[in-house]
Amino acid sequence: MTQTQAAAGRRETDRLNKGGTLRRLSRRPEIGAFAVMVLVVAAIAIASGGTAFNPLGLKNNMAVIAQFGIIATAACLLMIAGEFDLSIGSMIGFAGMSMTMMLKWGLPFGLGEATPFTAFALTLVMTLGIGWLIGTIVVRSGLSSFIVTLAFLFFLRGVTEVAFRVINNSTQISGLPDYKQTSWFADLFGGQTFGWFYDAWFWLGGNINRAGAQWVTGFDARVMWWIVIALAAWFVLARTQAGNWIFATGDNRESARANGVPVNKVRIALFMFTAFAATIFAACQVFETNTADASKGNLKELEAIAIAVVGGTLMTGGFGSVLGVVFGAITFGLVANAVFFIPAIDGSYYRVFVGAVLLLAVFLNENLRKRITGGL
Amino acid sequence: MRTPVIRTERLIKRFGPFTALNGIDLEVYAGEVHALLGDNGAGKSTLIRLLSGVHQPTEGQIYVDGEPVSFRSPRDASKAGIGTVYQDLALNPLMSVTRNFFMGRELYTGPRPFGALRMAEMDRITHDEMIKIGIDVSDPQQAVGTMSGGQRQTLAIARAIYFGAKVLILDEPTSALGQKQQMEVLKTMMRVRARGDIAIIFITHNEVHSKLVADRFTFLALGEVIGKGSRDELAGEDIRHLMAGGVEMRDLEKELADIQAM
């Protein structure tokens, strides 16, 4: 028998081509989202003639981006663990209703007048409780989270509308006092943040000068919440034991369980995290505008899932990145808000964009999954 | 006389009216490969599930290092040092080698479960443990999905040993692999055997593989032990005969010839 020198010296491990930096980058989940984001930023900057990124444009865009970012981060973590939450949008509506109703009509059970803090805290207890309930139903029943959370999508929206009508005789609340002027807690959600950024811009001679005074003074507070939530989620997912459990739960639940990963606790905790994100979303909305109505948050759950997918999260779980969701949120926020900067388009264009990008992302993700596992 | 790491005494397991195991005696020694052979339905899987704590025996007793034990869960068995490597290997293909190696038993600094992973340390341990049994994972951050079947098998074995297995139960580790990969797994088993402190229970259908590595054989058929012995005590012909559950090869040849003649 003849054996060539090369064949004799080769090992199984030699067959994995680690490739260069470029190949390694191409295996990262957020790479596609990054490319799309760069394209969208450039396209909108040009089409709007720069107005999308002037001081006021940036502030308004960041407000929408942060809103998307907060819920999409939570949706992403849940999807990596292999579950969906379709109740996010209804949870936003429910939390907003709960907070404003308490502020207007007082705390339940005759506990007296509500402050922004007590209204928020009591609402958070309820939403976390509902998140726990959803998670528990999913893990105990073994039903698909798609169906269980679809039920809660209808249930929570219905409860919100009924509560508004029965107690308030109207499906919206307005005319609440401007709490952020008097309560530091309300200001934490509804006020402004990163004022130094615009102060510096003004000081450097930026064009935020109206009659000698600086007229854009900071970003909306929700930008700060988005950054805090995204940083925390990134750290937990990429750098902690809990993060390893989240990946393991979504990749192959049975093998994770066999290795001692508490897969049920992981999933319940993440359903509570999406409820938490929805509550923060609602609190920022309530304390900024001092209003609420029964349709708040409508369809937000689908946008959150779309952003997570565009950010490189696999629909089947086990893979994804918070950084990708950051890129996805920036992309979606800019396009959703583009109608205000580009006169020729309206909201329908946004939906066309979302549909097209989503489909593209799913194909890219599938391709990515095969590349990671060596199928390509 | 050495104490067996695992000894079972008249193990009986019934599922309702069905007797899956009917009085199994088994002795497994450290530093040996013990081949457990038998046809489908012979009771191999049930026996493994009793030893790894998935099921509890109806009657009979399991001893570990001479002490009677009763496992209520796989966790109990794993604490007692019994590591089971199932056919699906309990690996997650999208996760890295290191993350799989430490899945559920991560090294971290800080409060559980939000402690920071000591990734560099875990990478190093994974790399070293894999080298010990013969595979050089050049990049512990590569996804398990990129590894060959044989490499995955080795990863699962290395993981079980690192986390304290005195007894390795390998459930048909060569059955889903190509020829060359099968040899890799057999080599891995021999390296583990050479350590001298670990007992291997090797469940297989493959007569050739069992003869290559096993020191001791136990044959099961219809829930009972129909033959056992050390390598020296058993002749090659016996093994084939017992593997087929006691059916004579001559009988089979005759039956086949009859069909052909029809």
Coordinates of C-alpha atoms in Angstrom, one line a residue, chain A residues 7 10-13 15-16 18 24 235-245 247-249 251-256 258-262 314 316-319 369 371-374, chain B residues 75 88-95 98-100 102-106 108 111-119 134-139 142-143 145-148 151-152 159 180-181:
Chain A
A7 CA -1.9 12.1 4.1
R10 CA -2.5 15.2 8.5
R11 CA -4.8 15.4 11.5
E12 CA -8.5 16.0 12.0
T13 CA -7.8 19.3 13.7
R15 CA -9.2 20.6 8.6
L16 CA -10.6 23.5 10.5
K18 CA -9.5 29.3 11.1
R24 CA -13.7 35.5 11.7
F235 CA -22.5 41.8 30.0
V236 CA -24.9 39.1 31.3
L237 CA -25.1 37.4 27.9
A238 CA -21.4 37.5 26.9
R239 CA -19.5 37.4 30.1
T240 CA -21.5 35.6 32.9
Q241 CA -22.6 32.2 33.9
A242 CA -26.2 33.2 33.3
G243 CA -25.3 34.1 29.7
N244 CA -23.9 30.6 29.2
W245 CA -27.2 29.2 30.5
F247 CA -27.2 30.2 25.1
A248 CA -27.4 26.6 26.3
T249 CA -31.1 26.7 26.9
D251 CA -29.3 25.8 21.6
N252 CA -30.4 22.4 22.8
R253 CA -32.6 22.4 25.9
E254 CA -32.3 18.7 26.7
S255 CA -28.6 18.7 26.7
A256 CA -28.5 21.9 28.7
A258 CA -28.7 17.1 31.3
N259 CA -25.7 19.2 32.2
G260 CA -27.4 20.8 35.1
V261 CA -28.5 24.1 33.5
P262 CA -31.7 25.3 35.2
L314 CA -31.5 33.1 15.3
T316 CA -34.4 28.8 16.5
G317 CA -32.4 30.1 19.5
G318 CA -28.9 29.5 20.8
F319 CA -27.2 32.3 18.9
R369 CA -25.7 29.4 11.2
R371 CA -21.1 28.8 8.5
I372 CA -20.6 28.5 12.3
T373 CA -21.4 24.9 12.4
G374 CA -19.2 24.2 9.5
Chain B
R75 CA -27.4 14.0 39.8
D88 CA -26.6 12.4 21.6
L89 CA -23.6 13.5 23.8
A90 CA -25.4 16.4 25.5
L91 CA -23.5 18.9 23.4
N92 CA -24.7 22.2 22.0
P93 CA -23.5 22.6 18.4
L94 CA -23.7 26.5 18.2
M95 CA -21.7 27.0 21.4
T98 CA -15.1 25.7 26.1
R99 CA -18.7 26.8 26.8
N100 CA -19.8 23.2 26.2
F102 CA -18.2 23.9 31.3
M103 CA -21.9 24.0 30.5
G104 CA -23.8 24.2 33.8
R105 CA -20.6 24.1 35.8
E106 CA -19.0 27.3 34.7
Y108 CA -17.0 32.4 37.6
P111 CA -22.4 36.2 42.7
R112 CA -24.2 33.3 41.1
P113 CA -25.6 33.4 38.4
F114 CA -24.3 36.8 37.4
G115 CA -20.7 36.1 38.2
A116 CA -18.2 36.9 35.4
L117 CA -16.9 33.9 33.5
R118 CA -13.2 33.1 33.9
M119 CA -13.0 32.5 30.2
G134 CA -5.5 12.8 22.5
I135 CA -7.1 15.7 20.7
D136 CA -5.4 19.1 20.2
V137 CA -8.2 21.6 19.9
S138 CA -6.3 24.5 18.5
D139 CA -9.1 26.9 19.1
Q142 CA -14.6 27.2 17.8
A143 CA -18.2 26.0 17.7
G145 CA -20.7 22.2 15.3
T146 CA -17.4 22.4 13.4
M147 CA -16.0 19.3 15.1
S148 CA -16.1 15.8 13.7
Q151 CA -13.9 14.8 18.3
R152 CA -17.3 15.5 19.9
R159 CA -15.8 16.6 30.2
K180 CA -11.6 6.3 10.9
Q181 CA -13.6 8.2 13.5

